[in-house]
Amino acid sequence: KNQVEQSPQSLIILEGKNCTLQCNYTVSPFSNLRWYKQDTGRGPVSLTIMTFSENTKSNGRYTATLDADTKQSSLHITASQLSDSASYICVVSPGGDMRFGAGTRLTVKP
Amino acid sequence: DGGITQSPKYLFRKEGQNVTLSCEQNLNHDAMYWYRQDPGQGLRLIYYSQIVNDFQKGDIAEGYSVSREKKESFPLTVTSAQKNPTAFYLCASSSGLAGGPYEQYFGPGTRLTVT
C-alpha cells in the first residue's frame, strides 16, 4: 500500500472555479511535504515545500495546507485557468528519501 | 540558462539492447537522482548520487546502472536485464540531502519505448 494517497484520481472543473486536492499519508517520521505540478510529458515543477511547523503556504493562486496531526494535506487552487490543467503530485519525506503519491489529474475546461 | 537537461526526449530501442539516457545539470548541485514514472503510479527512485564517484541504489535499481564521474553529469543505462523498460524517465538534482527541505529540480524527461 502506498504511503502517500491522493484524491481524487482525476478532476474536471470549469475555468474560473476553485478546487481542492487531497493528500493523506502514513509516512513516519515526518520531515517535509511538497506539492509539484507536472504538465503532460514534462518534468514536475515545485509549488510548495512545508515542514512540520508550517500549516499553510501559498504560491500565487495555489495554497497548500498541512495538518501533521491527522497526516493530511490539501492543495487549493483559486480562480482556475486553462494552464492549471496538469497532474499535481504530493511528496512526503521522512528525512532520508521522498515518497511520491500517484497524483491527481486536473483538467480545466473553458 | 541554468537547469537540467535530458536527452533525447524520445528514445526507441529493440528488446535486448542496452541504452543510455543522458542527464546534465549546471546548477552546481551535489545530489542527482533518476526516477521512473509509469501511468497511475508515483515516481519511483532508481538510483541517486550525493557526490561525485558515489551512488546508491534506490527502490527499483535492478536492470539499471549509473555513473557519476563529473558533478554535472549522471547518465543512466537501461540494460537488457530490465524486464519492463518502457517508461518515462526523469532526472533531478538538489543542493542538499534527498528528503531534506531542499528544492529538487527535475529535467524534462526521456520517454523510452522498447519493442
Coordinates of N, CA and C in Angstrom, one line a residue:
Chain A
K1 N 0.9 -1.2 0.0 CA 0.0 0.0 0.0 C 0.9 1.2 0.0
N2 N 0.6 2.2 -0.9 CA 1.3 3.4 -1.0 C 1.2 4.2 0.3
Q3 N 2.3 4.8 0.7 CA 2.3 5.6 1.9 C 1.8 7.0 1.7
V4 N 1.6 7.4 0.5 CA 1.0 8.7 0.1 C -0.2 8.4 -0.8
E5 N -1.4 8.7 -0.4 CA -2.6 8.5 -1.2 C -3.2 9.9 -1.5
Q6 N -3.5 10.1 -2.8 CA -4.0 11.3 -3.3 C -5.4 11.1 -3.8
S7 N -6.3 12.1 -3.6 CA -7.7 12.0 -4.1 C -8.1 13.4 -4.5
P8 N -9.0 13.5 -5.5 CA -9.4 12.3 -6.4 C -8.3 12.0 -7.3
Q9 N -8.5 10.9 -8.1 CA -7.5 10.5 -9.1 C -7.5 11.5 -10.2
S10 N -8.7 11.9 -10.6 CA -8.9 12.9 -11.6 C -10.0 13.8 -11.3
L11 N -10.0 15.0 -11.9 CA -11.0 16.1 -11.6 C -11.1 17.0 -12.8
I12 N -12.3 17.3 -13.1 CA -12.6 18.2 -14.2 C -13.4 19.4 -13.7
I13 N -12.9 20.6 -13.9 CA -13.6 21.8 -13.5 C -13.7 22.8 -14.6
L14 N -14.6 23.8 -14.4 CA -14.7 24.9 -15.4 C -13.7 26.0 -15.0
E15 N -13.2 26.6 -16.1 CA -12.3 27.8 -15.9 C -12.9 28.8 -15.0
G16 N -12.1 29.3 -14.0 CA -12.6 30.3 -13.1 C -13.0 29.7 -11.7
K17 N -13.3 28.4 -11.7 CA -13.7 27.8 -10.5 C -12.5 27.4 -9.6
N18 N -12.8 27.2 -8.3 CA -11.8 26.8 -7.3 C -11.9 25.3 -7.2
C19 N -10.8 24.7 -6.7 CA -10.8 23.3 -6.4 C -9.8 22.9 -5.3
T20 N -10.0 21.8 -4.7 CA -9.1 21.4 -3.6 C -8.7 19.9 -3.9
L21 N -7.4 19.7 -3.8 CA -6.9 18.3 -4.0 C -6.4 17.8 -2.6
Q22 N -6.6 16.5 -2.4 CA -6.2 16.0 -1.1 C -5.0 15.0 -1.1
C23 N -4.3 15.0 0.0 CA -3.2 14.1 0.1 C -3.2 13.6 1.6
N24 N -3.3 12.3 1.7 CA -3.2 11.6 3.0 C -2.0 10.7 3.0
Y25 N -1.3 10.8 4.1 CA 0.0 10.0 4.2 C 0.1 9.2 5.5
T26 N 0.9 8.2 5.4 CA 1.2 7.4 6.6 C 2.7 7.4 6.9
V27 N 3.5 8.2 6.1 CA 4.9 8.3 6.2 C 5.3 8.7 7.6
S28 N 6.2 8.1 8.3 CA 6.7 8.4 9.6 C 8.1 8.0 9.8
P29 N 8.9 8.9 10.4 CA 8.6 10.2 10.9 C 8.4 11.2 9.7
F30 N 8.0 12.4 10.0 CA 7.7 13.4 9.0 C 8.8 14.5 9.0
S31 N 9.3 14.8 7.8 CA 10.3 15.9 7.7 C 9.7 17.0 6.9
N32 N 9.1 16.7 5.7 CA 8.5 17.8 4.9 C 7.6 17.2 3.9
L33 N 6.7 18.1 3.4 CA 5.7 17.7 2.4 C 5.8 18.7 1.2
R34 N 5.8 18.2 0.0 CA 5.8 19.0 -1.2 C 4.7 18.8 -2.1
W35 N 4.3 19.8 -2.8 CA 3.4 19.7 -3.9 C 4.1 20.1 -5.2
Y36 N 3.9 19.2 -6.2 CA 4.5 19.5 -7.5 C 3.4 19.6 -8.6
K37 N 3.6 20.4 -9.6 CA 2.8 20.4 -10.8 C 3.5 19.8 -11.9
Q38 N 2.9 18.8 -12.6 CA 3.5 18.2 -13.8 C 2.6 18.3 -15.0
D39 N 3.1 19.1 -16.0 CA 2.4 19.1 -17.3 C 2.7 17.8 -18.0
T40 N 1.8 17.4 -18.9 CA 1.9 16.2 -19.6 C 3.2 16.1 -20.4
G41 N 4.0 15.1 -20.2 CA 5.2 14.9 -20.9 C 6.4 15.8 -20.5
R42 N 6.2 16.4 -19.3 CA 7.3 17.3 -18.8 C 7.7 16.8 -17.4
G43 N 8.7 17.4 -16.9 CA 9.1 17.1 -15.5 C 8.3 17.9 -14.5
P44 N 8.2 17.4 -13.3 CA 7.5 18.1 -12.2 C 8.1 19.4 -11.9
V45 N 7.3 20.4 -11.5 CA 7.8 21.7 -11.0 C 7.3 21.9 -9.6
S46 N 8.2 22.3 -8.7 CA 7.8 22.5 -7.3 C 6.8 23.7 -7.1
L47 N 5.8 23.5 -6.3 CA 4.8 24.5 -6.0 C 5.1 25.0 -4.6
T48 N 5.2 24.1 -3.6 CA 5.4 24.4 -2.2 C 6.2 23.3 -1.5
I49 N 6.9 23.7 -0.5 CA 7.5 22.8 0.5 C 7.1 23.2 1.9
M50 N 6.6 22.3 2.7 CA 6.2 22.6 4.0 C 6.9 21.7 5.0
T51 N 7.4 22.3 6.1 CA 7.9 21.5 7.2 C 6.9 21.3 8.3
F52 N 7.3 20.6 9.3 CA 6.4 20.2 10.4 C 5.7 21.4 11.0
S53 N 6.4 22.5 11.1 CA 5.9 23.7 11.8 C 5.0 24.6 11.0
E54 N 4.9 24.3 9.7 CA 4.1 25.2 8.8 C 2.8 24.5 8.5
N55 N 1.7 25.2 8.6 CA 0.4 24.6 8.3 C -0.3 25.2 7.1
T56 N 0.3 26.3 6.5 CA -0.2 26.8 5.3 C 0.9 27.5 4.5
K57 N 0.8 27.4 3.2 CA 1.8 28.1 2.4 C 1.2 28.4 1.0
S58 N 1.4 29.6 0.6 CA 0.8 30.0 -0.7 C 1.9 30.3 -1.8
N59 N 1.5 30.0 -3.0 CA 2.3 30.3 -4.1 C 1.4 30.8 -5.2
G60 N 1.1 32.1 -5.2 CA 0.2 32.7 -6.2 C -1.2 32.2 -5.9
R61 N -1.8 31.6 -6.9 CA -3.2 31.0 -6.7 C -3.2 29.7 -6.1
Y62 N -2.1 29.1 -5.7 CA -2.0 27.8 -5.1 C -1.8 28.0 -3.6
T63 N -2.6 27.4 -2.8 CA -2.4 27.4 -1.3 C -2.4 26.0 -0.8
A64 N -1.3 25.6 -0.1 CA -1.2 24.3 0.5 C -1.4 24.4 2.0
T65 N -2.1 23.4 2.5 CA -2.3 23.3 4.0 C -1.8 22.0 4.5
L66 N -1.3 21.9 5.7 CA -0.8 20.7 6.3 C -1.3 20.6 7.7
D67 N -1.8 19.4 8.0 CA -2.2 19.0 9.3 C -1.4 17.8 9.7
A68 N -0.3 18.0 10.4 CA 0.6 16.9 10.7 C 0.1 15.9 11.7
D69 N -0.9 16.4 12.5 CA -1.6 15.5 13.5 C -2.4 14.4 12.8
T70 N -3.2 14.9 11.8 CA -4.0 13.9 11.1 C -3.3 13.4 9.8
K71 N -2.1 13.9 9.5 CA -1.4 13.4 8.4 C -2.1 13.7 7.1
Q72 N -2.6 14.9 6.9 CA -3.4 15.3 5.8 C -2.8 16.6 5.2
S73 N -2.9 16.7 3.9 CA -2.5 18.0 3.3 C -3.5 18.2 2.1
S74 N -3.7 19.5 1.8 CA -4.6 19.8 0.7 C -3.9 20.9 -0.1
L75 N -4.3 20.9 -1.4 CA -3.8 22.0 -2.3 C -5.0 22.6 -2.9
H76 N -5.2 23.9 -2.6 CA -6.3 24.7 -3.1 C -5.9 25.5 -4.2
I77 N -6.6 25.4 -5.3 CA -6.4 26.3 -6.5 C -7.5 27.3 -6.6
T78 N -7.2 28.5 -6.7 CA -8.2 29.6 -6.8 C -8.3 30.1 -8.2
A79 N -9.5 30.4 -8.6 CA -9.8 31.0 -9.9 C -9.0 30.3 -11.0
S80 N -9.3 29.0 -11.2 CA -8.5 28.2 -12.1 C -8.4 28.8 -13.5
Q81 N -7.3 28.4 -14.1 CA -7.0 28.8 -15.5 C -6.8 27.6 -16.3
L82 N -6.9 27.7 -17.6 CA -6.7 26.6 -18.5 C -5.3 26.0 -18.3
S83 N -4.3 26.9 -18.0 CA -2.9 26.4 -17.8 C -2.7 25.6 -16.5
D84 N -3.8 25.6 -15.7 CA -3.7 24.7 -14.5 C -3.9 23.3 -14.8
S85 N -4.3 22.9 -16.0 CA -4.5 21.6 -16.4 C -3.2 20.8 -16.3
A86 N -3.1 19.9 -15.4 CA -1.8 19.2 -15.2 C -2.1 18.1 -14.2
S87 N -1.1 17.3 -13.8 CA -1.1 16.4 -12.7 C -0.5 17.1 -11.5
Y88 N -1.0 16.9 -10.3 CA -0.5 17.5 -9.1 C -0.1 16.4 -8.2
I89 N 1.2 16.4 -7.8 CA 1.8 15.3 -7.1 C 2.2 15.8 -5.7
C90 N 1.8 15.0 -4.7 CA 2.1 15.2 -3.3 C 3.3 14.3 -3.0
V91 N 4.3 14.8 -2.3 CA 5.5 14.1 -2.0 C 5.8 14.3 -0.5
V92 N 6.0 13.2 0.3 CA 6.2 13.3 1.7 C 7.6 12.7 2.0
S93 N 8.3 13.4 2.8 CA 9.7 12.9 3.1 C 9.8 12.6 4.6
P94 N 10.3 11.4 5.0 CA 10.6 11.2 6.4 C 12.0 11.7 6.8
G95 N 12.7 12.2 5.8 CA 14.0 12.8 6.0 C 15.1 12.2 5.2
G96 N 15.0 10.9 4.9 CA 16.1 10.3 4.2 C 15.8 10.1 2.7
D97 N 14.5 10.1 2.3 CA 14.1 9.9 1.0 C 12.8 10.6 0.7
M98 N 12.2 10.4 -0.4 CA 11.0 11.0 -0.7 C 10.0 10.0 -1.2
R99 N 8.7 10.1 -0.7 CA 7.7 9.1 -1.1 C 6.6 9.9 -1.9
F100 N 6.4 9.4 -3.2 CA 5.6 10.1 -4.1 C 4.2 9.5 -4.1
G101 N 3.2 10.4 -4.2 CA 1.8 10.0 -4.5 C 1.7 9.8 -6.0
A102 N 0.6 9.1 -6.4 CA 0.3 8.8 -7.8 C -0.2 10.1 -8.5
G103 N -0.6 11.1 -7.8 CA -1.0 12.3 -8.5 C -2.5 12.4 -8.7
T104 N -3.0 13.7 -8.8 CA -4.4 14.0 -9.2 C -4.3 14.7 -10.6
R105 N -5.0 14.1 -11.5 CA -5.0 14.7 -12.9 C -6.1 15.8 -13.0
L106 N -5.8 17.0 -13.1 CA -6.8 18.1 -13.1 C -6.9 18.6 -14.6
T107 N -8.2 18.7 -15.0 CA -8.5 19.2 -16.3 C -9.4 20.5 -16.1
V108 N -8.9 21.6 -16.6 CA -9.7 22.8 -16.6 C -10.3 23.1 -18.0
K109 N -11.6 23.2 -18.0 CA -12.3 23.4 -19.3 C -12.8 24.8 -19.4
P110 N -12.8 25.3 -20.7 CA -13.3 26.7 -20.9 C -14.9 26.7 -20.7
Chain B
D1 N 21.7 30.1 -19.0 CA 20.4 29.5 -18.7 C 20.6 28.2 -17.9
G2 N 20.3 28.4 -16.6 CA 20.5 27.2 -15.7 C 19.4 26.2 -15.7
G3 N 19.8 25.0 -15.4 CA 18.8 24.0 -15.3 C 19.3 22.6 -15.5
I4 N 18.4 21.7 -15.8 CA 18.7 20.3 -16.0 C 18.3 19.9 -17.4
T5 N 19.1 19.3 -18.1 CA 18.8 18.8 -19.5 C 18.8 17.3 -19.6
Q6 N 17.9 16.8 -20.3 CA 17.9 15.3 -20.5 C 17.8 15.1 -22.1
S7 N 18.5 14.1 -22.5 CA 18.4 13.9 -23.9 C 18.5 12.4 -24.2
P8 N 17.9 11.9 -25.2 CA 16.9 12.6 -26.1 C 15.6 12.7 -25.4
K9 N 14.6 13.3 -26.0 CA 13.3 13.4 -25.4 C 12.5 12.1 -25.6
Y10 N 12.7 11.5 -26.8 CA 12.1 10.2 -27.1 C 13.2 9.3 -27.6
L11 N 13.1 8.0 -27.1 CA 14.1 7.1 -27.5 C 13.4 5.7 -27.7
F12 N 13.8 5.1 -28.8 CA 13.2 3.8 -29.2 C 14.3 2.8 -29.3
R13 N 14.1 1.6 -28.7 CA 15.1 0.6 -28.8 C 14.4 -0.8 -29.0
K14 N 15.2 -1.7 -29.5 CA 14.8 -3.1 -29.6 C 15.1 -3.8 -28.3
E15 N 14.2 -4.7 -28.0 CA 14.4 -5.6 -26.8 C 15.8 -6.2 -26.9
G16 N 16.5 -6.3 -25.8 CA 17.8 -6.9 -25.7 C 19.0 -5.9 -25.9
Q17 N 18.7 -4.7 -26.2 CA 19.7 -3.7 -26.4 C 19.9 -2.8 -25.1
N18 N 21.1 -2.5 -24.8 CA 21.3 -1.5 -23.7 C 21.1 -0.1 -24.3
V19 N 20.7 0.8 -23.4 CA 20.5 2.2 -23.9 C 20.9 3.1 -22.7
T20 N 21.5 4.2 -23.1 CA 22.0 5.2 -22.1 C 21.2 6.5 -22.2
L21 N 20.7 7.0 -21.1 CA 19.9 8.2 -21.1 C 20.8 9.3 -20.4
S22 N 20.9 10.4 -21.0 CA 21.8 11.5 -20.6 C 21.1 12.4 -19.6
C23 N 21.8 12.9 -18.6 CA 21.3 13.9 -17.7 C 22.4 14.9 -17.3
E24 N 22.3 16.2 -17.6 CA 23.3 17.1 -17.3 C 22.6 18.3 -16.5
Q25 N 23.4 18.8 -15.5 CA 22.9 20.0 -14.8 C 24.0 21.0 -14.6
N26 N 23.6 22.3 -14.7 CA 24.6 23.4 -14.5 C 24.2 24.2 -13.2
L27 N 23.5 23.6 -12.3 CA 23.1 24.2 -11.1 C 24.1 24.1 -9.9
N28 N 25.2 23.4 -10.2 CA 26.2 23.2 -9.2 C 25.7 22.4 -8.0
H29 N 24.7 21.5 -8.3 CA 24.1 20.7 -7.2 C 25.0 19.4 -7.0
D30 N 25.1 19.0 -5.7 CA 25.8 17.8 -5.4 C 25.0 16.6 -5.7
A31 N 23.7 16.6 -5.4 CA 22.9 15.4 -5.4 C 22.1 15.3 -6.8
M32 N 22.1 14.1 -7.3 CA 21.4 13.9 -8.5 C 20.6 12.6 -8.4
Y33 N 19.5 12.5 -9.1 CA 18.6 11.3 -9.0 C 18.0 10.9 -10.3
W34 N 17.7 9.6 -10.4 CA 16.9 9.1 -11.5 C 15.7 8.4 -11.0
Y35 N 14.5 8.8 -11.6 CA 13.2 8.3 -11.3 C 12.6 7.7 -12.5
R36 N 11.7 6.7 -12.3 CA 10.9 6.1 -13.3 C 9.5 6.5 -13.0
Q37 N 8.7 6.8 -14.1 CA 7.3 7.2 -13.9 C 6.5 6.3 -14.9
D38 N 5.5 5.6 -14.3 CA 4.6 4.7 -15.1 C 3.2 5.2 -14.8
P39 N 2.3 5.1 -15.8 CA 0.9 5.6 -15.7 C 0.2 5.1 -14.4
G40 N -0.4 6.0 -13.7 CA -1.1 5.7 -12.5 C -0.3 5.4 -11.3
Q41 N 1.0 5.6 -11.4 CA 1.9 5.3 -10.2 C 2.7 6.5 -9.9
G42 N 3.1 6.6 -8.6 CA 4.0 7.7 -8.2 C 5.4 7.4 -8.8
L43 N 6.2 8.5 -8.8 CA 7.6 8.3 -9.2 C 8.3 7.3 -8.3
R44 N 9.2 6.5 -8.9 CA 10.0 5.5 -8.2 C 11.5 5.8 -8.4
L45 N 12.2 5.8 -7.3 CA 13.6 6.1 -7.3 C 14.4 4.9 -7.8
I46 N 15.3 5.2 -8.9 CA 16.1 4.1 -9.4 C 17.5 4.2 -8.8
Y47 N 18.2 5.3 -8.9 CA 19.5 5.5 -8.3 C 19.6 6.9 -7.9
Y48 N 20.5 7.2 -6.9 CA 20.8 8.6 -6.6 C 22.3 8.7 -6.3
S49 N 22.8 9.9 -6.4 CA 24.2 10.2 -6.1 C 24.3 11.5 -5.3
Q50 N 25.0 11.4 -4.2 CA 25.1 12.6 -3.4 C 26.4 13.3 -3.6
I51 N 27.3 12.6 -4.3 CA 28.7 13.2 -4.5 C 29.3 12.5 -5.7
V52 N 30.2 13.2 -6.3 CA 30.9 12.6 -7.5 C 31.6 11.2 -7.1
N53 N 31.5 10.3 -8.0 CA 32.1 9.0 -7.8 C 31.5 8.1 -6.7
D54 N 30.2 8.5 -6.3 CA 29.5 7.7 -5.4 C 28.0 7.7 -5.7
F55 N 27.4 6.6 -5.7 CA 26.0 6.5 -6.0 C 25.4 5.3 -5.2
Q56 N 24.1 5.4 -5.0 CA 23.3 4.4 -4.2 C 22.1 3.9 -4.9
K57 N 21.8 2.7 -4.7 CA 20.6 2.1 -5.3 C 19.3 2.7 -4.7
G58 N 18.3 2.9 -5.5 CA 17.0 3.3 -5.0 C 16.1 2.1 -4.8
D59 N 14.8 2.3 -5.0 CA 13.9 1.2 -4.7 C 13.8 0.2 -5.9
I60 N 14.2 0.6 -7.1 CA 14.0 -0.3 -8.3 C 15.2 -0.3 -9.1
A61 N 16.4 -0.5 -8.6 CA 17.7 -0.4 -9.3 C 18.0 -1.6 -10.2
E62 N 17.3 -2.7 -10.0 CA 17.6 -3.9 -10.8 C 17.4 -3.7 -12.3
G63 N 18.4 -4.0 -13.1 CA 18.4 -3.8 -14.5 C 18.8 -2.4 -15.0
Y64 N 19.3 -1.6 -14.1 CA 19.8 -0.3 -14.4 C 21.2 -0.1 -13.9
S65 N 22.0 0.8 -14.5 CA 23.3 1.1 -13.9 C 23.5 2.6 -14.2
V66 N 24.4 3.2 -13.3 CA 24.7 4.7 -13.4 C 26.2 4.9 -13.2
S67 N 26.6 6.1 -13.5 CA 28.0 6.5 -13.2 C 27.9 8.0 -12.8
R68 N 28.9 8.4 -12.0 CA 28.9 9.9 -11.7 C 30.4 10.3 -11.6
E69 N 30.9 10.4 -12.8 CA 32.3 10.8 -13.0 C 32.5 12.3 -12.9
K70 N 31.5 13.1 -13.2 CA 31.5 14.5 -13.1 C 30.3 15.0 -12.3
K71 N 30.5 16.1 -11.7 CA 29.4 16.7 -10.9 C 28.2 17.0 -11.7
E72 N 28.4 17.4 -13.0 CA 27.4 17.9 -13.8 C 26.6 16.8 -14.5
S73 N 27.1 15.6 -14.5 CA 26.5 14.5 -15.3 C 26.2 13.3 -14.6
F74 N 25.1 12.7 -14.9 CA 24.6 11.5 -14.2 C 23.9 10.6 -15.2
P75 N 24.6 9.9 -16.1 CA 23.9 9.1 -17.1 C 23.3 7.8 -16.5
L76 N 22.2 7.4 -17.1 CA 21.6 6.1 -16.7 C 21.6 5.2 -17.8
T77 N 22.0 3.9 -17.6 CA 22.0 2.9 -18.6 C 20.9 1.9 -18.3
V78 N 20.0 1.7 -19.2 CA 18.9 0.7 -19.1 C 19.4 -0.5 -19.7
T79 N 19.7 -1.6 -19.0 CA 20.3 -2.8 -19.6 C 19.2 -3.7 -20.1
S80 N 19.6 -4.8 -20.8 CA 18.7 -5.8 -21.3 C 18.1 -6.6 -20.1
A81 N 18.7 -6.5 -19.0 CA 18.2 -7.2 -17.8 C 16.9 -6.6 -17.2
Q82 N 16.6 -5.4 -17.6 CA 15.4 -4.7 -17.1 C 14.2 -5.3 -17.8
K83 N 13.3 -5.9 -17.1 CA 12.2 -6.6 -17.7 C 11.1 -5.7 -18.4
N84 N 10.9 -4.6 -17.8 CA 9.8 -3.7 -18.4 C 10.4 -2.3 -18.5
P85 N 11.3 -2.1 -19.5 CA 12.0 -0.8 -19.6 C 11.2 0.4 -20.1
T86 N 10.1 0.1 -20.8 CA 9.3 1.2 -21.4 C 8.7 2.0 -20.3
A87 N 9.0 3.3 -20.3 CA 8.6 4.2 -19.2 C 9.1 5.6 -19.5
F88 N 8.6 6.5 -18.7 CA 9.1 7.9 -18.7 C 10.1 8.1 -17.6
Y89 N 11.4 8.5 -18.0 CA 12.5 8.6 -17.1 C 12.8 10.1 -16.7
L90 N 12.9 10.3 -15.5 CA 13.1 11.7 -15.0 C 14.4 11.8 -14.2
C91 N 15.2 12.8 -14.5 CA 16.4 13.1 -13.8 C 16.1 14.3 -12.9
A92 N 16.7 14.4 -11.7 CA 16.5 15.5 -10.9 C 17.8 15.8 -10.1
S93 N 17.9 17.0 -9.6 CA 19.1 17.4 -8.8 C 18.6 18.3 -7.6
S94 N 19.4 18.3 -6.6 CA 19.2 19.2 -5.5 C 20.5 19.5 -4.8
S95 N 20.5 20.6 -4.0 CA 21.7 21.1 -3.4 C 22.0 20.3 -2.2
G96 N 21.0 19.7 -1.6 CA 21.2 19.0 -0.3 C 20.7 17.6 -0.3
L97 N 20.7 17.1 0.9 CA 20.4 15.7 1.0 C 19.0 15.4 0.6
A98 N 18.8 14.2 -0.1 CA 17.5 13.8 -0.5 C 16.5 13.7 0.6
G99 N 15.3 14.3 0.5 CA 14.3 14.3 1.5 C 14.4 15.5 2.5
G100 N 15.5 16.3 2.4 CA 15.6 17.4 3.2 C 14.9 18.6 2.6
P101 N 14.8 19.7 3.3 CA 14.0 20.9 2.8 C 14.7 21.6 1.7
Y102 N 15.2 20.9 0.7 CA 15.8 21.5 -0.4 C 15.0 21.3 -1.7
E103 N 15.0 22.3 -2.5 CA 14.3 22.2 -3.8 C 14.9 21.1 -4.6
Q104 N 14.0 20.3 -5.2 CA 14.5 19.3 -6.1 C 14.0 19.7 -7.5
Y105 N 15.0 19.9 -8.4 CA 14.6 20.3 -9.7 C 14.7 19.2 -10.7
F106 N 13.7 19.1 -11.5 CA 13.5 18.0 -12.5 C 13.9 18.4 -13.9
G107 N 14.4 17.5 -14.6 CA 14.6 17.7 -16.1 C 13.3 17.4 -16.8
P108 N 13.3 17.6 -18.1 CA 12.1 17.5 -18.9 C 11.7 16.0 -19.2
G109 N 12.6 15.1 -18.9 CA 12.2 13.7 -19.0 C 12.6 13.1 -20.4
T110 N 12.8 11.8 -20.4 CA 13.0 11.0 -21.6 C 12.0 9.8 -21.6
R111 N 11.3 9.8 -22.7 CA 10.3 8.7 -22.9 C 11.0 7.6 -23.7
L112 N 11.2 6.4 -23.0 CA 11.8 5.3 -23.6 C 10.8 4.3 -24.0
T113 N 10.8 3.8 -25.2 CA 10.0 2.8 -25.7 C 10.8 1.6 -26.2
V114 N 10.6 0.4 -25.7 CA 11.4 -0.8 -26.1 C 10.4 -1.8 -26.7
T115 N 10.7 -2.2 -27.9 CA 9.8 -3.1 -28.6 C 10.5 -4.4 -29.0

